[in-house]
């Protein structure tokens, strides 16, 4: 055979040596280990040829994570840890406890189980903790639907009130538990064809369920009377018996006051406080502590709401606070600023209802949630210790409103311009003073590391990164790792976060001054990020791998805090 004849054969042999081996059935088992390094790379990072050879397979896997994802509520762009402002300077150790709190409920999900188990073995060093996040999470930058990068950042806190277990003296304003006549219905369970008409329901515990019957014990419900909000599909309702048994919206604040609280509703009274405006402030914040006569502290948290829009009022502390409890945080009493003024107009925000359109002159740059509360709150001269939190003694058990139906003195009439009313429950567990109240996720909020979000955009429990200016007069840098552990009726939209400052007057001062435009990122477990391009989510762009667009509302459908409507 001539040299010319041998040349093609030789070339075939050399080509076979250069080609990579075909993957075997066991090869995919090692692929996920490379995903963290690949997906954390920003889209404009160096090309695969510039990377170390060991990372080349991961670059191929990274293309499974789309560069851009769109839902009805937000846009998300693939980012990287090197794009987070101040990421290397943030003390990750300060947020590790909040992360481990999130792992409590999240580890029940497959994509979180191994991740949370691995976090338990991470050494308690800043370097190791930072490396853990960089290895296990994919960073997505959150954008508004119009691709703008900033949104509203506000703050909230846990206030301290003054109260006692029984009615008497100036303690005449009841802190109510959930009324027994308050029912709920998930309108998403109503077939789409029936959502614009009249349905029949029957009570099942504290819920209403659909029924085809028309006999006794069933009620007519006209869904055309209700705003069907996809942020919170839970309608709050009451039953009206009689010849035309029907379902009505639950009472507004004005209607509740007209009934003569605590009379008129079958609700437990958790405590009696001396200031209706302090009670209102606690309702807006969603939780609080009540200083009792024996210096013990009763902690209460959000339990339910009456289902009506929240229209905030501006309340400010009185010039002279009460002195009882001077050894710790001092409760403050409040007044409405400009009590003779007309109600403040503005966007109506709800905890479970759709916000009404804001007047044309209203600013869209901020949210009144915190600024309408504690405006001008005093910063204490010193930060004394806080009384120990306790559960009430047996003699201080919640009273039933039916036992003592006497009417409380009327609250300021302007409070009735806010139709929303919040009901509380006593915190069941005895927690350290340093821990915040439980958020919507069910874990204690961590001051400076927990935020309230819109769960349609940011899944509850997930790590986020927040970049915003520090509050006025503060040196606390708000460029840090935070965790989405709470929600709120006023917290709506893609770039919207409410930053938890903690407990007491100083936290209230910081919360009031937190009103900025900020930027936000969300971190998804790598396996979950790779599934964003799955056929269940994608409606356009999957083949290209560049843009994934969903007609759904949830980035992550967790079945609890955000779920897609049934067909």
Coordinates of C-alpha atoms in Angstrom, one line a residue:
X1 CA 0.0 0.0 0.0
X2 CA 1.4 3.4 -0.9
X3 CA 2.0 6.3 1.4
X4 CA -0.9 8.2 -0.3
X5 CA -3.2 5.2 0.4
X6 CA -2.2 5.1 4.0
X7 CA -2.9 8.8 4.7
X8 CA -6.7 8.6 4.9
X9 CA -6.6 5.7 7.3
X10 CA -4.0 7.5 9.5
X11 CA -6.2 10.6 9.6
X12 CA -9.2 8.5 10.8
X13 CA -7.2 7.0 13.6
X14 CA -6.0 10.5 14.8
X15 CA -9.5 11.9 14.6
X16 CA -10.8 9.0 16.8
X17 CA -8.1 9.7 19.4
X18 CA -9.0 13.5 19.5
X19 CA -12.8 12.9 19.9
X20 CA -14.1 12.9 23.5
X21 CA -15.5 9.5 24.8
X22 CA -19.2 8.9 24.4
X23 CA -21.1 9.5 27.6
X24 CA -22.0 6.4 29.6
X25 CA -25.1 5.7 31.5
X26 CA -23.3 6.8 34.7
X27 CA -22.1 10.1 33.5
X28 CA -25.1 12.3 34.4
X29 CA -24.5 11.5 38.1
X30 CA -21.6 13.9 38.2
X31 CA -23.1 16.6 36.1
X32 CA -25.0 18.5 38.8
X33 CA -21.8 19.1 40.7
X34 CA -20.6 21.4 37.9
X35 CA -23.9 23.4 37.7
X36 CA -23.1 25.8 40.6
X37 CA -19.9 27.0 39.0
X38 CA -21.5 27.5 35.6
X39 CA -24.8 29.1 36.4
X40 CA -23.2 31.7 38.7
X41 CA -21.3 33.2 35.7
X42 CA -22.9 36.3 34.2
X43 CA -23.9 36.3 30.5
X44 CA -21.0 38.6 29.6
X45 CA -18.4 36.4 31.3
X46 CA -15.4 35.1 29.4
X47 CA -16.0 32.6 26.7
X48 CA -15.7 28.9 27.6
X49 CA -12.3 28.7 25.8
X50 CA -10.9 31.1 28.4
X51 CA -12.0 29.0 31.4
X52 CA -10.0 26.2 32.9
X53 CA -10.6 22.9 31.0
X54 CA -12.3 21.3 34.1
X55 CA -15.2 23.8 33.8
X56 CA -15.9 23.3 30.1
X57 CA -18.7 20.6 30.7
X58 CA -20.4 23.0 33.2
X59 CA -20.5 25.8 30.6
X60 CA -22.6 23.4 28.4
X61 CA -24.9 22.7 31.3
X62 CA -25.3 26.5 32.0
X63 CA -27.1 27.0 28.7
X64 CA -30.0 25.1 30.2
X65 CA -30.6 28.1 32.5
X66 CA -32.2 30.8 30.4
X67 CA -30.6 34.2 30.3
X68 CA -33.9 35.8 30.8
X69 CA -37.2 34.7 32.3
X70 CA -40.5 36.6 32.2
X71 CA -43.7 36.1 34.1
X72 CA -46.8 38.3 34.2
X73 CA -45.4 40.2 37.2
X74 CA -41.6 40.5 36.6
X75 CA -38.6 39.9 34.5
X76 CA -35.5 38.0 35.7
X77 CA -32.1 38.1 34.1
X78 CA -29.3 35.6 34.8
X79 CA -26.7 37.3 36.9
X80 CA -23.7 36.4 39.0
X81 CA -22.4 36.9 42.5
X82 CA -19.7 39.2 41.1
X83 CA -22.5 41.6 40.1
X84 CA -23.9 42.0 43.6
X85 CA -22.8 45.4 45.0
X86 CA -21.0 44.9 48.3
X87 CA -21.3 41.1 48.2
X88 CA -17.7 40.5 49.3
X89 CA -18.0 43.1 52.1
X90 CA -21.3 41.8 53.6
X91 CA -20.8 39.7 56.7
X92 CA -22.6 36.5 55.6
X93 CA -22.4 35.1 59.2
X94 CA -25.0 37.7 60.3
X95 CA -27.6 36.2 58.0
X96 CA -26.7 32.5 58.4
X97 CA -29.3 32.1 61.2
X98 CA -32.0 33.5 59.1
X99 CA -31.0 31.1 56.3
X100 CA -31.1 28.2 58.6
X101 CA -34.6 29.3 59.8
X102 CA -35.8 29.3 56.1
X103 CA -34.5 25.7 55.8
X104 CA -37.0 24.6 58.4
X105 CA -40.0 24.7 56.1
X106 CA -38.1 24.6 52.8
X107 CA -36.2 21.3 53.4
X108 CA -39.5 19.5 52.9
X109 CA -39.0 20.1 49.1
X110 CA -36.8 17.9 47.1
X111 CA -34.6 20.6 45.7
X112 CA -33.9 22.0 49.2
X113 CA -33.5 18.8 51.2
X114 CA -29.9 18.0 50.3
X115 CA -29.0 21.7 50.2
X116 CA -30.2 22.4 53.7
X117 CA -28.6 19.2 55.0
X118 CA -25.3 20.3 53.5
X119 CA -25.6 23.7 55.1
X120 CA -25.6 22.1 58.6
X121 CA -21.9 21.0 58.0
X122 CA -20.6 24.4 56.8
X123 CA -17.8 25.7 59.0
X124 CA -18.8 28.9 60.9
X125 CA -16.6 31.2 58.9
X126 CA -17.5 34.0 56.6
X127 CA -15.4 32.5 53.8
X128 CA -17.1 29.1 54.0
X129 CA -20.6 30.5 54.2
X130 CA -20.0 32.8 51.2
X131 CA -18.6 29.9 49.2
X132 CA -21.7 27.8 50.1
X133 CA -24.1 30.3 48.5
X134 CA -21.8 30.7 45.5
X135 CA -21.7 27.0 45.0
X136 CA -25.4 26.1 45.5
X137 CA -27.4 29.0 44.1
X138 CA -28.1 30.7 40.8
X139 CA -28.5 34.5 40.9
X140 CA -31.3 36.1 39.0
X141 CA -31.7 39.9 38.9
X142 CA -35.3 41.1 39.4
X143 CA -36.6 43.7 37.0
X144 CA -40.0 45.4 36.6
X145 CA -42.1 44.2 33.6
X146 CA -40.8 47.2 31.7
X147 CA -37.2 46.1 32.4
X148 CA -36.5 49.0 34.8
X149 CA -34.1 47.9 37.6
X150 CA -35.4 49.8 40.7
X151 CA -38.3 49.6 43.1
X152 CA -39.6 50.7 46.5
X153 CA -37.8 49.6 49.7
X154 CA -39.6 50.5 53.0
X155 CA -39.2 49.3 56.6
X156 CA -41.3 47.9 59.4
X157 CA -40.8 46.9 63.0
X158 CA -42.4 45.3 66.1
X159 CA -44.0 48.0 68.4
X160 CA -44.6 48.0 72.1
X161 CA -48.0 48.8 73.6
X162 CA -49.2 49.1 77.2
X163 CA -52.1 46.9 78.3
X164 CA -53.6 44.4 80.8
X165 CA -55.5 41.2 80.8
X166 CA -58.8 42.6 82.0
X167 CA -60.8 45.6 81.1
X168 CA -60.6 48.5 83.6
X169 CA -59.6 52.1 84.0
X170 CA -58.0 53.4 80.8
X171 CA -57.6 49.9 79.3
X172 CA -60.8 49.8 77.3
X173 CA -59.6 49.0 73.7
X174 CA -59.7 45.3 72.9
X175 CA -57.0 43.4 71.0
X176 CA -59.3 40.9 69.2
X177 CA -58.6 37.4 68.1
X178 CA -60.2 35.9 65.0
X179 CA -64.0 36.1 65.1
X180 CA -65.8 32.8 65.0
X181 CA -68.2 34.1 62.3
X182 CA -65.4 35.0 59.9
X183 CA -65.3 32.5 57.0
X184 CA -63.0 32.3 54.0
X185 CA -63.3 31.0 50.4
X186 CA -60.5 30.4 47.9
X187 CA -62.1 31.7 44.8
X188 CA -59.4 29.9 42.7
X189 CA -61.3 26.7 43.4
X190 CA -64.4 28.0 41.7
X191 CA -64.6 26.8 38.1
X192 CA -63.6 29.7 35.7
X193 CA -67.1 29.6 34.0
X194 CA -68.8 30.3 37.4
X195 CA -66.5 33.2 38.6
X196 CA -68.8 35.8 37.2
X197 CA -72.0 34.6 38.6
X198 CA -73.9 33.2 41.6
X199 CA -72.7 30.0 43.3
X200 CA -74.0 28.0 46.2
X201 CA -71.7 27.3 49.2
X202 CA -71.9 25.7 52.6
X203 CA -69.8 26.1 55.7
X204 CA -67.1 23.6 56.5
X205 CA -65.3 24.6 59.7
X206 CA -64.2 28.2 59.1
X207 CA -64.2 27.8 55.3
X208 CA -66.9 27.9 52.7
X209 CA -67.0 25.2 50.0
X210 CA -68.9 24.9 46.8
X211 CA -72.1 22.8 46.8
X212 CA -74.7 21.9 44.3
X213 CA -77.5 21.7 46.9
X214 CA -80.0 24.4 47.6
X215 CA -81.5 23.2 50.9
X216 CA -81.0 24.3 54.5
X217 CA -77.4 25.1 55.4
X218 CA -76.5 26.4 52.0
X219 CA -76.0 30.0 51.0
X220 CA -76.0 32.0 47.8
X221 CA -72.9 33.9 46.9
X222 CA -72.7 36.5 44.1
X223 CA -69.1 36.5 43.0
X224 CA -69.8 39.7 41.0
X225 CA -69.7 41.6 44.2
X226 CA -66.1 40.7 45.0
X227 CA -62.7 41.7 43.6
X228 CA -61.0 38.4 42.6
X229 CA -57.4 39.2 43.3
X230 CA -54.7 36.8 42.2
X231 CA -52.3 38.1 44.9
X232 CA -54.4 36.6 47.7
X233 CA -57.3 34.4 46.5
X234 CA -58.8 34.2 50.0
X235 CA -62.1 36.0 50.3
X236 CA -63.2 36.9 53.9
X237 CA -66.9 36.5 54.4
X238 CA -69.9 36.3 56.8
X239 CA -73.1 34.4 56.6
X240 CA -76.6 36.0 56.7
X241 CA -79.4 33.6 57.6
X242 CA -83.0 34.0 56.8
X243 CA -85.4 33.5 53.9
X244 CA -82.7 34.5 51.5
X245 CA -79.6 32.9 53.1
X246 CA -76.6 34.6 51.5
X247 CA -72.9 35.4 51.8
X248 CA -71.7 38.9 52.5
X249 CA -68.3 40.5 52.7
X250 CA -67.0 40.6 56.3
X251 CA -67.5 43.8 58.2
X252 CA -65.5 46.9 57.5
X253 CA -63.7 48.7 60.4
X254 CA -66.6 51.2 60.5
X255 CA -69.1 48.4 60.7
X256 CA -67.2 46.7 63.4
X257 CA -67.0 49.9 65.5
X258 CA -70.7 50.5 65.0
X259 CA -71.4 47.0 66.5
X260 CA -69.8 48.3 69.7
X261 CA -66.6 46.3 70.0
X262 CA -66.0 44.0 71.6
X263 CA -69.7 43.3 71.5
X264 CA -71.4 42.4 68.3
X265 CA -68.8 39.8 67.2
X266 CA -68.0 36.5 68.8
X267 CA -64.2 37.0 69.1
X268 CA -61.7 36.3 71.9
X269 CA -60.2 39.4 73.6
X270 CA -56.4 38.8 74.0
X271 CA -55.7 41.9 76.0
X272 CA -57.0 45.4 76.7
X273 CA -54.8 48.4 75.7
X274 CA -55.1 52.1 76.6
X275 CA -54.5 53.7 73.2
X276 CA -56.6 53.0 70.1
X277 CA -54.0 54.6 67.8
X278 CA -51.2 52.4 69.2
X279 CA -53.5 49.4 68.5
X280 CA -54.0 50.7 65.0
X281 CA -50.2 51.0 64.5
X282 CA -49.8 47.4 65.7
X283 CA -52.5 46.3 63.2
X284 CA -50.5 47.9 60.3
X285 CA -47.2 46.4 61.4
X286 CA -48.8 43.0 61.8
X287 CA -47.4 42.1 65.2
X288 CA -46.4 43.6 68.5
X289 CA -45.6 43.3 72.2
X290 CA -47.9 44.4 75.0
X291 CA -46.3 45.4 78.3
X292 CA -48.5 44.0 81.2
X293 CA -48.7 45.5 84.8
X294 CA -46.3 42.8 86.2
X295 CA -43.7 43.9 83.5
X296 CA -44.2 40.6 81.6
X297 CA -44.7 41.0 77.9
X298 CA -47.5 39.4 75.8
X299 CA -46.4 38.9 72.2
X300 CA -49.1 38.8 69.6
X301 CA -48.9 38.2 65.9
X302 CA -51.1 38.5 62.8
X303 CA -53.8 35.9 62.6
X304 CA -56.3 37.2 60.0
X305 CA -57.8 40.2 58.4
X306 CA -61.3 41.3 57.5
X307 CA -60.5 41.3 53.7
X308 CA -61.0 45.0 53.1
X309 CA -58.5 47.5 51.6
X310 CA -55.9 49.1 53.8
X311 CA -55.9 53.0 53.7
X312 CA -53.1 54.2 56.0
X313 CA -53.4 57.1 58.3
X314 CA -50.5 59.2 59.6
X315 CA -50.0 58.8 63.3
X316 CA -47.3 60.3 65.5
X317 CA -46.2 59.8 69.1
X318 CA -47.5 62.2 71.8
X319 CA -45.0 64.6 73.2
X320 CA -44.8 62.8 76.6
X321 CA -44.7 59.0 76.7
X322 CA -45.9 56.9 79.6
X323 CA -43.3 56.1 82.2
X324 CA -44.2 52.6 83.3
X325 CA -41.6 50.1 82.1
X326 CA -38.8 52.7 82.2
X327 CA -36.3 49.9 82.9
X328 CA -36.9 48.7 79.4
X329 CA -38.5 49.9 76.1
X330 CA -41.1 52.5 76.9
X331 CA -44.6 52.2 75.3
X332 CA -45.6 55.2 73.4
X333 CA -49.1 56.7 72.8
X334 CA -50.1 58.3 69.5
X335 CA -52.2 61.0 67.9
X336 CA -53.4 61.4 64.4
X337 CA -51.5 64.1 62.6
X338 CA -53.9 66.8 61.4
X339 CA -57.0 65.2 63.0
X340 CA -59.3 67.8 61.5
X341 CA -58.0 67.2 57.9
X342 CA -59.8 65.3 55.3
X343 CA -58.7 61.7 54.8
X344 CA -55.5 61.3 52.9
X345 CA -55.9 60.2 49.3
X346 CA -53.6 57.7 47.8
X347 CA -53.3 54.3 46.3
X348 CA -55.4 51.8 48.2
X349 CA -53.4 48.8 49.2
X350 CA -54.8 45.7 50.8
X351 CA -53.8 42.6 52.6
X352 CA -55.7 40.3 50.4
X353 CA -57.5 42.6 48.0
X354 CA -56.6 44.4 44.7
X355 CA -55.2 47.9 45.1
X356 CA -57.4 50.6 43.7
X357 CA -56.0 53.0 41.1
X358 CA -54.1 55.9 42.6
X359 CA -55.1 59.5 41.8
X360 CA -53.2 61.0 38.9
X361 CA -51.3 63.3 41.2
X362 CA -50.2 60.5 43.6
X363 CA -46.5 59.6 43.5
X364 CA -45.6 56.1 42.5
X365 CA -42.1 56.4 44.0
X366 CA -42.9 55.4 47.5
X367 CA -45.2 53.4 49.7
X368 CA -47.0 54.9 52.7
X369 CA -46.8 51.8 54.8
X370 CA -44.2 52.9 57.3
X371 CA -44.1 56.6 56.7
X372 CA -47.8 56.8 57.7
X373 CA -46.8 55.3 61.1
X374 CA -44.6 56.7 63.7
X375 CA -43.6 59.7 61.7
X376 CA -41.2 61.6 63.9
X377 CA -40.8 58.7 66.4
X378 CA -38.3 59.5 69.0
X379 CA -35.0 57.7 69.2
X380 CA -34.3 56.8 72.8
X381 CA -31.4 58.3 74.6
X382 CA -30.2 54.9 75.6
X383 CA -31.1 51.4 74.7
X384 CA -32.1 49.6 77.9
X385 CA -32.8 45.9 78.2
X386 CA -36.2 44.6 77.2
X387 CA -38.6 42.9 79.7
X388 CA -38.7 39.1 79.3
X389 CA -41.3 37.9 76.9
X390 CA -43.8 35.6 78.6
X391 CA -47.1 33.9 77.8
X392 CA -50.0 35.1 79.9
X393 CA -50.7 33.5 83.3
X394 CA -53.9 31.4 83.6
X395 CA -55.8 34.4 85.0
X396 CA -54.9 36.4 81.9
X397 CA -56.4 34.0 79.4
X398 CA -58.2 35.6 76.4
X399 CA -61.7 36.6 77.3
X400 CA -64.6 36.1 75.0
X401 CA -66.2 39.2 73.7
X402 CA -69.6 37.6 74.5
X403 CA -68.7 37.6 78.2
X404 CA -68.0 41.3 78.5
X405 CA -70.0 43.1 75.7
X406 CA -69.5 46.6 77.1
X407 CA -68.8 49.1 74.4
X408 CA -65.3 50.7 74.3
X409 CA -65.1 54.5 74.0
X410 CA -65.2 55.4 70.3
X411 CA -61.8 55.4 68.5
X412 CA -61.0 58.6 66.5
X413 CA -63.5 58.8 63.7
X414 CA -60.8 59.1 61.1
X415 CA -59.7 55.5 61.7
X416 CA -62.9 54.4 60.0
X417 CA -61.6 55.8 56.7
X418 CA -59.4 52.7 56.7
X419 CA -61.8 49.8 56.2
X420 CA -59.1 47.2 57.0
X421 CA -59.1 45.5 60.4
X422 CA -56.4 43.0 61.7
X423 CA -57.1 40.2 64.2
X424 CA -54.3 38.7 66.3
X425 CA -53.3 35.5 68.0
X426 CA -51.0 35.0 71.0
X427 CA -47.6 33.7 70.0
X428 CA -47.6 30.2 71.2
X429 CA -43.9 29.6 71.8
X430 CA -41.7 31.4 74.3
X431 CA -38.9 32.9 72.2
X432 CA -35.8 34.9 73.2
X433 CA -36.3 38.7 73.1
X434 CA -33.8 38.9 70.3
X435 CA -36.1 37.0 68.0
X436 CA -38.7 38.7 65.9
X437 CA -42.3 37.7 65.4
X438 CA -43.1 34.8 63.0
X439 CA -43.5 36.0 59.4
X440 CA -45.7 34.5 56.8
X441 CA -43.2 31.7 56.3
X442 CA -43.8 30.7 59.9
X443 CA -40.2 31.3 61.1
X444 CA -39.0 34.1 63.4
X445 CA -38.0 37.3 61.6
X446 CA -34.4 38.4 61.9
X447 CA -33.8 42.1 62.3
X448 CA -31.8 43.4 59.4
X449 CA -32.0 40.1 57.4
X450 CA -35.7 39.4 56.9
X451 CA -37.8 41.1 54.3
X452 CA -41.5 41.0 53.3
X453 CA -42.0 40.5 49.5
X454 CA -44.6 39.7 46.9
X455 CA -44.4 35.9 46.7
X456 CA -45.5 35.9 43.1
X457 CA -42.1 37.3 42.3
X458 CA -39.8 36.2 45.1
X459 CA -40.6 32.7 46.6
X460 CA -40.9 32.8 50.4
X461 CA -37.9 31.5 52.3
X462 CA -35.4 32.1 49.4
X463 CA -32.2 34.2 49.7
X464 CA -32.3 37.6 48.1
X465 CA -29.7 40.4 47.8
X466 CA -30.8 44.0 48.4
X467 CA -29.0 47.1 47.5
X468 CA -30.4 50.4 48.8
X469 CA -29.2 53.6 50.4
X470 CA -29.0 53.6 54.3
X471 CA -31.9 55.3 56.1
X472 CA -31.5 58.9 56.9
X473 CA -29.1 59.4 59.8
X474 CA -28.0 55.8 59.8
X475 CA -24.7 54.2 59.0
X476 CA -26.3 50.7 58.5
X477 CA -25.4 49.8 54.9
X478 CA -28.3 48.2 53.1
X479 CA -26.2 46.1 50.7
X480 CA -26.7 42.7 52.1
X481 CA -28.0 39.2 51.9
X482 CA -31.6 39.0 53.1
X483 CA -34.3 36.4 53.2
X484 CA -37.9 36.5 51.9
X485 CA -39.7 35.4 55.0
X486 CA -42.8 37.6 55.2
X487 CA -45.6 39.2 53.1
X488 CA -47.9 42.1 53.4
X489 CA -50.9 43.5 51.7
X490 CA -49.0 46.7 50.7
X491 CA -46.1 44.6 49.4
X492 CA -47.0 44.2 45.7
X493 CA -45.0 44.1 42.5
X494 CA -41.7 43.0 41.1
X495 CA -39.3 45.2 42.9
X496 CA -40.9 45.7 46.3
X497 CA -39.4 44.9 49.7
X498 CA -40.3 45.8 53.3
X499 CA -37.2 45.5 55.5
X500 CA -37.6 44.3 59.1
X501 CA -35.7 46.5 61.5
X502 CA -36.6 44.7 64.8
X503 CA -38.4 45.7 68.0
X504 CA -38.9 49.0 69.8
X505 CA -38.7 52.7 69.4
X506 CA -35.3 52.8 67.7
X507 CA -36.4 50.2 65.2
X508 CA -39.5 52.3 64.6
X509 CA -37.4 55.3 63.9
X510 CA -35.3 53.3 61.4
X511 CA -38.4 51.9 59.7
X512 CA -40.0 55.3 59.3
X513 CA -36.9 56.6 57.6
X514 CA -36.5 53.7 55.2
X515 CA -38.1 54.8 52.0
X516 CA -35.8 54.4 49.1
X517 CA -35.5 53.1 45.6
X518 CA -33.5 49.9 45.5
X519 CA -32.3 47.0 43.4
X520 CA -32.9 43.3 44.1
X521 CA -31.7 39.9 43.2
X522 CA -33.2 36.4 44.0
X523 CA -31.2 33.2 44.5
X524 CA -32.6 29.9 43.3
X525 CA -31.2 26.4 44.1
X526 CA -29.2 25.4 40.9
X527 CA -31.5 22.5 40.1
X528 CA -34.6 24.7 40.4
X529 CA -33.0 27.3 38.2
X530 CA -32.2 24.7 35.5
X531 CA -35.9 23.7 35.5
X532 CA -37.0 27.3 34.5
X533 CA -36.7 26.2 30.9
X534 CA -39.0 23.2 31.4
X535 CA -42.0 22.7 29.1
X536 CA -44.4 23.2 32.1
X537 CA -43.3 26.8 32.5
X538 CA -42.2 27.9 29.0
X539 CA -44.5 29.3 26.4
X540 CA -41.9 31.0 24.2
X541 CA -38.2 31.0 23.6
X542 CA -37.2 27.6 25.1
X543 CA -35.5 26.4 22.0
X544 CA -33.2 29.3 21.8
X545 CA -32.3 29.1 25.4
X546 CA -32.1 32.9 25.6
X547 CA -35.6 34.1 26.8
X548 CA -38.2 32.1 28.6
X549 CA -41.6 33.6 28.8
X550 CA -44.4 32.3 31.0
X551 CA -48.0 33.2 31.0
X552 CA -48.1 32.3 34.7
X553 CA -47.7 34.6 37.6
X554 CA -45.3 32.6 39.8
X555 CA -41.5 32.3 39.4
X556 CA -41.8 29.3 41.6
X557 CA -45.2 27.6 42.1
X558 CA -44.9 26.4 45.7
X559 CA -48.6 25.5 46.0
X560 CA -49.0 27.6 49.1
X561 CA -47.8 31.2 48.8
X562 CA -48.0 31.3 45.0
X563 CA -49.8 28.9 42.8
X564 CA -51.2 29.1 39.3
X565 CA -55.0 29.2 38.9
X566 CA -56.6 25.8 38.0
X567 CA -57.8 25.7 34.4

